[in-house]
Amino acid sequence: MRRTRILTAVPALAAGLLTGALLAGAPPAPAAEPVEREVSIAADTYTWKNARIDGGGFVPGIVFNRKEKNLAYARTDIGGAYRWQQSTKTWTPLLDHVGWDDWGHTGVVSLASDPVDPDKVYAAVGTYTNDWDPGKGAVLRSANRGASWQKTDLPFKLGGNMPGRGMGERLAVDPNRNSVLYLGAPSGKGLWRSTDSGVTWSQVANFPNPGNYAQDPSDTSGYASDNQGIVWVTFDESTGTSGSATKTIYVGVADKENAVYRSTDAGATWQRLAGQPTGHLAHKGVLDTAKGHLYLAYSDKGGPYDGGKGRLWRYATATGTWTDISPVAEADTYYGFSGLTVDRQKPGTVMATAYSSWWPDTQIFRSTDSGATWTKAWDYTSYPNRENRYTMDVSSSPWLTWGANPSPPEQTPKLGWMTEALEIDPFDSNRMMYGTGATVYGTENLTNWDTGAKFTIKPMVQGLEETAVLDLASPPSGAPLLSALGDIGGFRHTDLTKVPPMMYTSPNFTSTTSLDFAESNPGTVVRVGNLDSGPHIAFSTDNGANWFAGTDPSGVSGGGTVAAAADGSRFVWSPQGTGVHHTTGFGSSWKASTGIPEGAIVESDRVDPKTFYGFKSGKFYVSTDGGATFTASPAANLPSGDSVRFKALPGGKGDIWLAGGASDGAYGLWHSTDGGATFTRLSNVEEADTIGFGKAAPGASYQTLYTSAKIGGVRGIFRSTDKGATWTRVNDDAHQWGWTGAAITGDPRVYGRVYVATNGRGVIYGDTSDTGGGGGGGGGTEPTPTPTPTPTPTPTGACAVTYKVTNQWSGGFQAEVRLANTGSSAWNGWSLSWTFPDGQTVSQMWNAEHSSSGGTVTARNVGWNASVAAGSSVGFGFTGNSSGANGKPTAFKLGDQTCAVN
């Protein structure tokens, strides 16, 4: 049950689901010139949600604020950060604003919640320290609990998805002087300090040891060979007073012989802590100031997967005495320790995890006497039978059983794996949360442990969505959404608002790399994926509800891409490890296809069941005999690399759309109407990485196009209802989700609904407020993409405003505004003003510019949403500051005229 995270945020291409074909007999022709299309971008207001899975990835850090009750944060390795919402017991995502160019900033290596000012929170972000991530790391800072952020770029990289990411926390705020922060860097970059609340940073020049431990120094990719560096910082708050820097600071270093350092003069000088144990890495250092004990969790490896030996130690800060408090003899460990926490309400209570105990289960240890004696979350009665101190209730996320039926001593669901995050609520001894490789578990009756009664463990993960999405399908009937996911295979969603009961099983791929359905027979579905042993392909005849395994051709080592014939009568598969193959029926035997290179991306025509296509290294291929033989298309000037996704229009034979490329060559969106014999590049699309189709707009005859692209100089998710002649950006700057280049599809049954694949934020879906299909295809005057920084519009005609508060927290809120043109003439620029009734102020606005004068706020259009046709509307959003009441404005003015308020 070892689950690993996707290691590259721009992974090798995952197959699309709907494909195109080259018509038989199409005459050779050179590539067509780009179609001249107007570069015009409208805007639409979408509501964005996750298709619920709840969890799905590794949560290496959970941080409780120690000043304010119920304020907690979680960090993920590739999927951003979250804040706990106590009223709903859900998590709120905080880094959805991270855009395409900064995709690496969705990896969070550390979080710090300010212990003096709970409104402040910091995140150290960056996904890889090697060249997989071209960007540098950064420290994000927020004064409103993560509703909006400011960023300071760092001169080095950070590794939210690197080895050692479960150690920490590497980022810490001085509990006495909260303008002082420390950050432990990887890659030999040392210890860094800020004295202005994270605005600027400088290296602590006199810190003596930047670390030296690497998981595998011989790894030429730079992933496992990177020095894991400085791994945690802990302040002894008892050695300072409010307003003065804390004097004693402990720092953990990835060095088995020199793992812990201390300063007793607020960081002026540093010394190796005398008498410390050697031979292990200190994953965590947690201080119980009431008892004067620094607890340390050690492992012989950096984690989060590896670790074969470990110890727990206690250091007495007053005397310098070291005590081995390990709950078992080292000879009996086959794991390292990492998760570590103390009960702030009950000094002397400490807990730790055996994070790398994969089999039969993880282990959690608890002591109420400062580590003198321990009890376990489970223990053997007579092997292989075991007795648990807990009960597990996964009814809210039933897939956590993995559909397994293991033999003792394994159980399902498992207590966890990769359990490096473990925290007792500092205000509530009964509440504990811990992260695993798939979810956040927690309990609210933890102290039952000490009385002999059982405590209950449940998922505490709703709202935290951390899956890497590799492919998506929305069939015309049956389930509205089928997904292919890294690590947990994928799901069939019959209701987007509910967690599916189980991921795909029979077989259960560790990662599903591609899936497809038969266009005219959507009950027939095929998926392919990765598995340590066993078949790499599976079929369903009931729309993905139940599955059975196929047979692999010789040499298959991974899923690759797969395509189903339009009627489900045959399949073409391009697996890893061998060449393209084809079969009739359900894959009981396969034959090699000819004329197409190994590793090609394969897709099917959505009308002709014998037509399939492929793409490899700038060449488009077609088969008209069911995948037996392929012929290269004469089309030229297509992207030369393999970062391409293409699909054929359902119901339109030979109507193919191809997206992809790279910045150093051909990059964009191409369209073929002759089965791939020729392709024409759309001149109004600068870059495109995905293409998908959805239900046509009202009054339109052609299906709606969706793409993750750069259009008019703007990166985003776009929609067109007129074959790409004009485009509407449907996301906004607050909803970008980093890298969205793996897959996209519209819903064939719901106009405007689009499903977006993210690399760590799960399946995002959006619904439009534009029921008429206007903008990006249909009517109205389109704006130019040129920004207009300070427009002075004088629109005429009636207007209406809808103002909605979408989120609130102590001292702040988030709101959305929709401005409708209810008159008879189009606006060419707009300016909307209002006055807050309770002294609120705007801190950040998106999809509009803003200015303030006294208590009056004025929002003005940006360049691409200046024009608003009669009967249309425009939306924008903002975060604001408030104190006490947060009443809604009651009057809005468009220029000099008053708008109706809905």
CSV table of N, CA, C and O in Angstrom, one decimal, residues 649-739:
chain,number,residue,atom,x,y,z
A,649,LEU,N,-13.6,15.9,-32.3
A,649,LEU,CA,-14.9,16.3,-31.8
A,649,LEU,C,-15.9,15.2,-31.8
A,649,LEU,O,-16.1,14.5,-32.9
A,650,PRO,N,-16.6,15.0,-30.7
A,650,PRO,CA,-17.7,14.0,-30.8
A,650,PRO,C,-18.7,14.3,-31.8
A,650,PRO,O,-19.2,15.5,-31.9
A,651,GLY,N,-19.1,13.4,-32.6
A,651,GLY,CA,-20.1,13.6,-33.7
A,651,GLY,C,-19.5,14.2,-34.9
A,651,GLY,O,-20.3,14.4,-35.9
A,652,GLY,N,-18.2,14.5,-35.0
A,652,GLY,CA,-17.7,15.2,-36.1
A,652,GLY,C,-16.5,14.4,-36.6
A,652,GLY,O,-15.3,14.6,-36.2
A,653,LYS,N,-16.7,13.6,-37.6
A,653,LYS,CA,-15.6,12.8,-38.1
A,653,LYS,C,-14.5,13.6,-38.8
A,653,LYS,O,-14.8,14.5,-39.6
A,654,GLY,N,-13.3,13.4,-38.3
A,654,GLY,CA,-12.1,14.1,-38.9
A,654,GLY,C,-12.0,15.5,-38.4
A,654,GLY,O,-11.1,16.3,-38.9
A,655,ASP,N,-12.8,15.9,-37.4
A,655,ASP,CA,-12.6,17.3,-36.8
A,655,ASP,C,-11.8,17.2,-35.6
A,655,ASP,O,-12.2,16.7,-34.5
A,656,ILE,N,-10.5,17.6,-35.7
A,656,ILE,CA,-9.5,17.3,-34.7
A,656,ILE,C,-8.9,18.6,-34.2
A,656,ILE,O,-8.6,19.6,-35.0
A,657,TRP,N,-8.7,18.7,-32.9
A,657,TRP,CA,-8.1,19.8,-32.3
A,657,TRP,C,-6.8,19.3,-31.5
A,657,TRP,O,-6.9,18.3,-30.8
A,658,LEU,N,-5.7,20.1,-31.7
A,658,LEU,CA,-4.4,19.6,-31.2
A,658,LEU,C,-3.8,20.8,-30.4
A,658,LEU,O,-3.7,21.9,-31.0
A,659,ALA,N,-3.4,20.6,-29.2
A,659,ALA,CA,-2.8,21.6,-28.3
A,659,ALA,C,-1.5,21.2,-27.9
A,659,ALA,O,-1.3,20.0,-27.6
A,660,GLY,N,-0.5,22.1,-27.7
A,660,GLY,CA,0.8,21.7,-27.1
A,660,GLY,C,1.9,22.5,-27.7
A,660,GLY,O,1.8,23.4,-28.5
A,661,GLY,N,3.1,22.1,-27.4
A,661,GLY,CA,4.3,22.7,-27.8
A,661,GLY,C,5.2,23.1,-26.7
A,661,GLY,O,5.1,22.6,-25.6
A,662,ALA,N,6.2,24.0,-27.0
A,662,ALA,CA,7.1,24.4,-26.0
A,662,ALA,C,7.6,25.8,-26.4
A,662,ALA,O,7.5,26.2,-27.6
A,663,SER,N,8.1,26.6,-25.4
A,663,SER,CA,8.4,28.0,-25.7
A,663,SER,C,9.5,28.2,-26.7
A,663,SER,O,9.7,29.2,-27.2
A,664,ASP,N,10.3,27.1,-26.9
A,664,ASP,CA,11.4,27.3,-27.9
A,664,ASP,C,11.1,26.7,-29.3
A,664,ASP,O,12.0,26.5,-30.1
A,665,GLY,N,9.8,26.5,-29.5
A,665,GLY,CA,9.4,26.0,-30.8
A,665,GLY,C,7.9,26.3,-31.0
A,665,GLY,O,7.3,27.2,-30.4
A,666,ALA,N,7.3,25.5,-31.9
A,666,ALA,CA,5.9,25.7,-32.2
A,666,ALA,C,5.1,25.4,-30.9
A,666,ALA,O,5.3,24.4,-30.2
A,667,TYR,N,4.1,26.3,-30.7
A,667,TYR,CA,3.4,26.2,-29.4
A,667,TYR,C,2.0,26.9,-29.6
A,667,TYR,O,2.0,28.0,-30.0
A,668,GLY,N,0.9,26.2,-29.4
A,668,GLY,CA,-0.3,26.8,-29.6
A,668,GLY,C,-1.5,25.8,-29.8
A,668,GLY,O,-1.4,24.7,-29.2
A,669,LEU,N,-2.5,26.2,-30.6
A,669,LEU,CA,-3.7,25.3,-30.8
A,669,LEU,C,-3.9,25.2,-32.3
A,669,LEU,O,-3.9,26.2,-33.0
A,670,TRP,N,-4.0,24.0,-32.8
A,670,TRP,CA,-4.2,23.7,-34.2
A,670,TRP,C,-5.6,23.0,-34.4
A,670,TRP,O,-6.1,22.3,-33.5
A,671,HIS,N,-6.1,23.2,-35.6
A,671,HIS,CA,-7.4,22.6,-35.9
A,671,HIS,C,-7.3,21.9,-37.3
A,671,HIS,O,-6.8,22.5,-38.2
A,672,SER,N,-7.9,20.7,-37.4
A,672,SER,CA,-8.0,20.0,-38.7
A,672,SER,C,-9.4,19.7,-39.0
A,672,SER,O,-10.2,19.2,-38.1
A,673,THR,N,-9.9,19.9,-40.2
A,673,THR,CA,-11.2,19.5,-40.6
A,673,THR,C,-11.2,18.5,-41.6
A,673,THR,O,-12.2,18.1,-42.2
A,674,ASP,N,-10.0,17.9,-41.9
A,674,ASP,CA,-9.9,16.9,-42.9
A,674,ASP,C,-9.2,15.7,-42.4
A,674,ASP,O,-8.4,15.0,-43.1
A,675,GLY,N,-9.5,15.4,-41.1
A,675,GLY,CA,-8.9,14.1,-40.5
A,675,GLY,C,-7.5,14.1,-40.3
A,675,GLY,O,-6.8,13.1,-40.2
A,676,GLY,N,-6.9,15.3,-40.2
A,676,GLY,CA,-5.4,15.4,-39.9
A,676,GLY,C,-4.5,15.5,-41.1
A,676,GLY,O,-3.3,15.6,-40.9
A,677,ALA,N,-5.1,15.5,-42.3
A,677,ALA,CA,-4.2,15.7,-43.5
A,677,ALA,C,-3.6,17.1,-43.4
A,677,ALA,O,-2.4,17.3,-43.8
A,678,THR,N,-4.3,18.1,-43.0
A,678,THR,CA,-3.8,19.4,-42.8
A,678,THR,C,-4.2,19.9,-41.4
A,678,THR,O,-5.3,19.6,-40.9
A,679,PHE,N,-3.4,20.8,-40.8
A,679,PHE,CA,-3.7,21.5,-39.6
A,679,PHE,C,-3.5,22.9,-39.7
A,679,PHE,O,-2.5,23.4,-40.4
A,680,THR,N,-4.4,23.7,-39.2
A,680,THR,CA,-4.3,25.2,-39.2
A,680,THR,C,-4.1,25.7,-37.8
A,680,THR,O,-4.9,25.4,-36.9
A,681,ARG,N,-3.1,26.5,-37.6
A,681,ARG,CA,-2.8,27.0,-36.3
A,681,ARG,C,-3.7,28.3,-36.0
A,681,ARG,O,-3.8,29.1,-36.9
A,682,LEU,N,-4.3,28.4,-34.9
A,682,LEU,CA,-5.1,29.5,-34.5
A,682,LEU,C,-4.2,30.7,-34.1
A,682,LEU,O,-3.4,30.5,-33.1
A,683,SER,N,-4.2,31.8,-34.9
A,683,SER,CA,-3.3,32.9,-34.6
A,683,SER,C,-3.6,33.6,-33.3
A,683,SER,O,-2.8,34.3,-32.8
A,684,ASN,N,-4.8,33.5,-32.8
A,684,ASN,CA,-5.2,34.2,-31.6
A,684,ASN,C,-4.9,33.4,-30.3
A,684,ASN,O,-5.3,33.9,-29.2
A,685,VAL,N,-4.2,32.3,-30.4
A,685,VAL,CA,-3.9,31.5,-29.2
A,685,VAL,C,-2.3,31.4,-29.2
A,685,VAL,O,-1.7,30.8,-30.1
A,686,GLU,N,-1.7,32.1,-28.2
A,686,GLU,CA,-0.3,32.1,-28.2
A,686,GLU,C,0.3,30.7,-27.7
A,686,GLU,O,1.3,30.2,-28.3
A,687,GLU,N,-0.3,30.2,-26.7
A,687,GLU,CA,0.1,28.9,-26.1
A,687,GLU,C,-1.1,28.1,-25.7
A,687,GLU,O,-2.1,28.7,-25.3
A,688,ALA,N,-1.1,26.8,-25.9
A,688,ALA,CA,-2.2,26.0,-25.4
A,688,ALA,C,-1.6,24.7,-25.0
A,688,ALA,O,-0.7,24.1,-25.6
A,689,ASP,N,-2.2,24.1,-24.0
A,689,ASP,CA,-1.7,22.8,-23.5
A,689,ASP,C,-2.7,21.7,-23.4
A,689,ASP,O,-2.4,20.5,-23.3
A,690,THR,N,-4.0,22.1,-23.4
A,690,THR,CA,-5.0,21.1,-23.3
A,690,THR,C,-6.2,21.6,-24.3
A,690,THR,O,-6.3,22.7,-24.6
A,691,ILE,N,-7.0,20.6,-24.6
A,691,ILE,CA,-8.2,20.9,-25.4
A,691,ILE,C,-9.3,20.0,-25.0
A,691,ILE,O,-9.1,18.8,-24.7
A,692,GLY,N,-10.5,20.5,-24.8
A,692,GLY,CA,-11.7,19.7,-24.5
A,692,GLY,C,-12.9,20.3,-25.1
A,692,GLY,O,-13.0,21.4,-25.5
A,693,PHE,N,-14.0,19.5,-25.0
A,693,PHE,CA,-15.3,19.9,-25.6
A,693,PHE,C,-16.4,19.7,-24.6
A,693,PHE,O,-16.3,18.8,-23.7
A,694,GLY,N,-17.4,20.6,-24.7
A,694,GLY,CA,-18.5,20.5,-23.9
A,694,GLY,C,-19.8,20.9,-24.6
A,694,GLY,O,-19.8,21.2,-25.8
A,695,LYS,N,-20.9,20.9,-23.9
A,695,LYS,CA,-22.2,21.2,-24.6
A,695,LYS,C,-22.1,22.5,-25.2
A,695,LYS,O,-21.6,23.5,-24.7
A,696,ALA,N,-22.7,22.6,-26.4
A,696,ALA,CA,-22.8,23.9,-27.2
A,696,ALA,C,-23.6,24.9,-26.4
A,696,ALA,O,-24.5,24.6,-25.7
A,697,ALA,N,-23.2,26.2,-26.6
A,697,ALA,CA,-24.0,27.3,-26.0
A,697,ALA,C,-25.4,27.3,-26.6
A,697,ALA,O,-25.6,26.9,-27.8
A,698,PRO,N,-26.3,27.9,-25.9
A,698,PRO,CA,-27.7,28.1,-26.4
A,698,PRO,C,-27.6,28.8,-27.8
A,698,PRO,O,-27.0,29.9,-27.9
A,699,GLY,N,-28.2,28.3,-28.8
A,699,GLY,CA,-28.2,28.9,-30.1
A,699,GLY,C,-27.0,28.5,-31.0
A,699,GLY,O,-27.0,28.9,-32.2
A,700,ALA,N,-26.0,27.9,-30.4
A,700,ALA,CA,-24.8,27.5,-31.2
A,700,ALA,C,-24.9,26.1,-31.7
A,700,ALA,O,-25.5,25.3,-31.1
A,701,SER,N,-24.3,25.9,-32.8
A,701,SER,CA,-24.4,24.5,-33.4
A,701,SER,C,-23.1,23.7,-33.2
A,701,SER,O,-23.1,22.5,-33.4
A,702,TYR,N,-22.0,24.4,-32.8
A,702,TYR,CA,-20.7,23.7,-32.6
A,702,TYR,C,-20.5,23.6,-31.1
A,702,TYR,O,-20.8,24.5,-30.3
A,703,GLN,N,-19.9,22.5,-30.7
A,703,GLN,CA,-19.6,22.3,-29.3
A,703,GLN,C,-18.7,23.3,-28.7
A,703,GLN,O,-17.8,23.9,-29.4
A,704,THR,N,-18.8,23.6,-27.4
A,704,THR,CA,-17.9,24.6,-26.8
A,704,THR,C,-16.5,24.0,-26.6
A,704,THR,O,-16.4,22.8,-26.2
A,705,LEU,N,-15.5,24.8,-26.9
A,705,LEU,CA,-14.2,24.5,-26.7
A,705,LEU,C,-13.7,25.0,-25.3
A,705,LEU,O,-14.0,26.1,-24.9
A,706,TYR,N,-12.8,24.2,-24.7
A,706,TYR,CA,-12.1,24.6,-23.4
A,706,TYR,C,-10.6,24.3,-23.6
A,706,TYR,O,-10.2,23.3,-24.1
A,707,THR,N,-9.8,25.2,-23.0
A,707,THR,CA,-8.4,25.0,-23.1
A,707,THR,C,-7.7,25.7,-21.9
A,707,THR,O,-8.2,26.7,-21.4
A,708,SER,N,-6.6,25.1,-21.5
A,708,SER,CA,-5.7,25.8,-20.6
A,708,SER,C,-4.6,26.4,-21.5
A,708,SER,O,-3.9,25.7,-22.2
A,709,ALA,N,-4.6,27.8,-21.5
A,709,ALA,CA,-3.8,28.4,-22.6
A,709,ALA,C,-3.4,29.8,-22.2
A,709,ALA,O,-3.7,30.3,-21.2
A,710,LYS,N,-2.6,30.4,-23.1
A,710,LYS,CA,-2.2,31.8,-23.0
A,710,LYS,C,-2.8,32.5,-24.2
A,710,LYS,O,-2.5,32.2,-25.4
A,711,ILE,N,-3.7,33.4,-24.0
A,711,ILE,CA,-4.4,34.1,-25.0
A,711,ILE,C,-4.5,35.6,-24.7
A,711,ILE,O,-4.8,36.0,-23.5
A,712,GLY,N,-4.1,36.4,-25.6
A,712,GLY,CA,-4.1,37.9,-25.3
A,712,GLY,C,-3.1,38.2,-24.2
A,712,GLY,O,-3.3,39.2,-23.5
A,713,GLY,N,-2.1,37.5,-24.1
A,713,GLY,CA,-1.1,37.7,-23.1
A,713,GLY,C,-1.4,37.3,-21.7
A,713,GLY,O,-0.6,37.5,-20.8
A,714,VAL,N,-2.5,36.6,-21.6
A,714,VAL,CA,-3.0,36.1,-20.3
A,714,VAL,C,-3.1,34.6,-20.2
A,714,VAL,O,-3.6,34.0,-21.1
A,715,ARG,N,-2.5,34.1,-19.1
A,715,ARG,CA,-2.6,32.6,-18.9
A,715,ARG,C,-3.9,32.3,-18.1
A,715,ARG,O,-4.2,33.0,-17.1
A,716,GLY,N,-4.6,31.3,-18.6
A,716,GLY,CA,-5.8,31.0,-17.8
A,716,GLY,C,-6.6,29.8,-18.4
A,716,GLY,O,-6.0,29.1,-19.3
A,717,ILE,N,-7.8,29.6,-18.0
A,717,ILE,CA,-8.7,28.6,-18.5
A,717,ILE,C,-9.7,29.4,-19.4
A,717,ILE,O,-10.3,30.3,-19.0
A,718,PHE,N,-9.8,29.0,-20.7
A,718,PHE,CA,-10.6,29.7,-21.6
A,718,PHE,C,-11.7,28.8,-22.3
A,718,PHE,O,-11.5,27.6,-22.3
A,719,ARG,N,-12.7,29.5,-22.7
A,719,ARG,CA,-13.8,28.9,-23.4
A,719,ARG,C,-14.1,29.6,-24.7
A,719,ARG,O,-14.0,30.9,-24.7
A,720,SER,N,-14.5,28.9,-25.7
A,720,SER,CA,-15.0,29.5,-27.0
A,720,SER,C,-16.2,28.8,-27.4
A,720,SER,O,-16.3,27.5,-27.4
A,721,THR,N,-17.2,29.5,-27.8
A,721,THR,CA,-18.4,28.9,-28.4
A,721,THR,C,-18.6,29.2,-29.9
A,721,THR,O,-19.6,28.9,-30.4
A,722,ASP,N,-17.5,29.7,-30.5
A,722,ASP,CA,-17.5,29.9,-32.0
A,722,ASP,C,-16.3,29.4,-32.7
A,722,ASP,O,-15.7,30.0,-33.5
A,723,LYS,N,-15.9,28.1,-32.3
A,723,LYS,CA,-14.8,27.4,-33.0
A,723,LYS,C,-13.5,28.1,-32.8
A,723,LYS,O,-12.6,28.0,-33.6
A,724,GLY,N,-13.3,28.9,-31.7
A,724,GLY,CA,-12.0,29.5,-31.4
A,724,GLY,C,-11.9,30.9,-32.0
A,724,GLY,O,-10.8,31.4,-32.0
A,725,ALA,N,-12.9,31.4,-32.6
A,725,ALA,CA,-12.8,32.8,-33.2
A,725,ALA,C,-12.6,33.8,-32.1
A,725,ALA,O,-11.8,34.7,-32.2
A,726,THR,N,-13.3,33.6,-31.0
A,726,THR,CA,-13.1,34.5,-29.8
A,726,THR,C,-13.1,33.6,-28.6
A,726,THR,O,-13.6,32.5,-28.6
A,727,TRP,N,-12.6,34.2,-27.5
A,727,TRP,CA,-12.4,33.4,-26.3
A,727,TRP,C,-12.8,34.2,-25.1
A,727,TRP,O,-12.7,35.4,-25.0
A,728,THR,N,-13.3,33.4,-24.1
A,728,THR,CA,-13.7,34.0,-22.8
A,728,THR,C,-12.8,33.3,-21.7
A,728,THR,O,-12.6,32.1,-21.7
A,729,ARG,N,-12.1,34.2,-20.9
A,729,ARG,CA,-11.4,33.6,-19.8
A,729,ARG,C,-12.4,33.3,-18.7
A,729,ARG,O,-13.2,34.2,-18.3
A,730,VAL,N,-12.4,32.1,-18.2
A,730,VAL,CA,-13.4,31.7,-17.3
A,730,VAL,C,-12.9,31.6,-15.8
A,730,VAL,O,-13.7,31.5,-14.9
A,731,ASN,N,-11.6,31.5,-15.7
A,731,ASN,CA,-11.1,31.6,-14.3
A,731,ASN,C,-10.6,33.0,-14.0
A,731,ASN,O,-10.8,33.9,-14.9
A,732,ASP,N,-10.1,33.3,-12.9
A,732,ASP,CA,-9.6,34.6,-12.5
A,732,ASP,C,-8.3,34.4,-11.8
A,732,ASP,O,-7.8,33.3,-11.5
A,733,ASP,N,-7.7,35.6,-11.4
A,733,ASP,CA,-6.4,35.5,-10.7
A,733,ASP,C,-6.4,34.8,-9.4
A,733,ASP,O,-5.4,34.4,-8.9
A,734,ALA,N,-7.6,34.8,-8.8
A,734,ALA,CA,-7.7,34.1,-7.5
A,734,ALA,C,-7.8,32.6,-7.6
A,734,ALA,O,-7.7,31.9,-6.6
A,735,HIS,N,-8.1,32.1,-8.8
A,735,HIS,CA,-8.3,30.7,-9.1
A,735,HIS,C,-7.5,30.3,-10.3
A,735,HIS,O,-7.9,30.3,-11.4
A,736,GLN,N,-6.2,29.9,-10.0
A,736,GLN,CA,-5.3,29.5,-11.1
A,736,GLN,C,-4.8,28.1,-10.9
A,736,GLN,O,-4.5,27.4,-11.9
A,737,TRP,N,-4.5,27.7,-9.6
A,737,TRP,CA,-4.2,26.3,-9.3
A,737,TRP,C,-2.9,25.8,-9.9
A,737,TRP,O,-2.7,24.6,-10.2
A,738,GLY,N,-1.9,26.7,-10.1
A,738,GLY,CA,-0.6,26.3,-10.6
A,738,GLY,C,-0.6,25.8,-12.0
A,738,GLY,O,-1.1,26.4,-13.0
A,739,TRP,N,-0.2,24.5,-12.1
A,739,TRP,CA,-0.1,23.9,-13.5
A,739,TRP,C,-1.4,23.1,-13.8
A,739,TRP,O,-1.8,22.3,-13.0
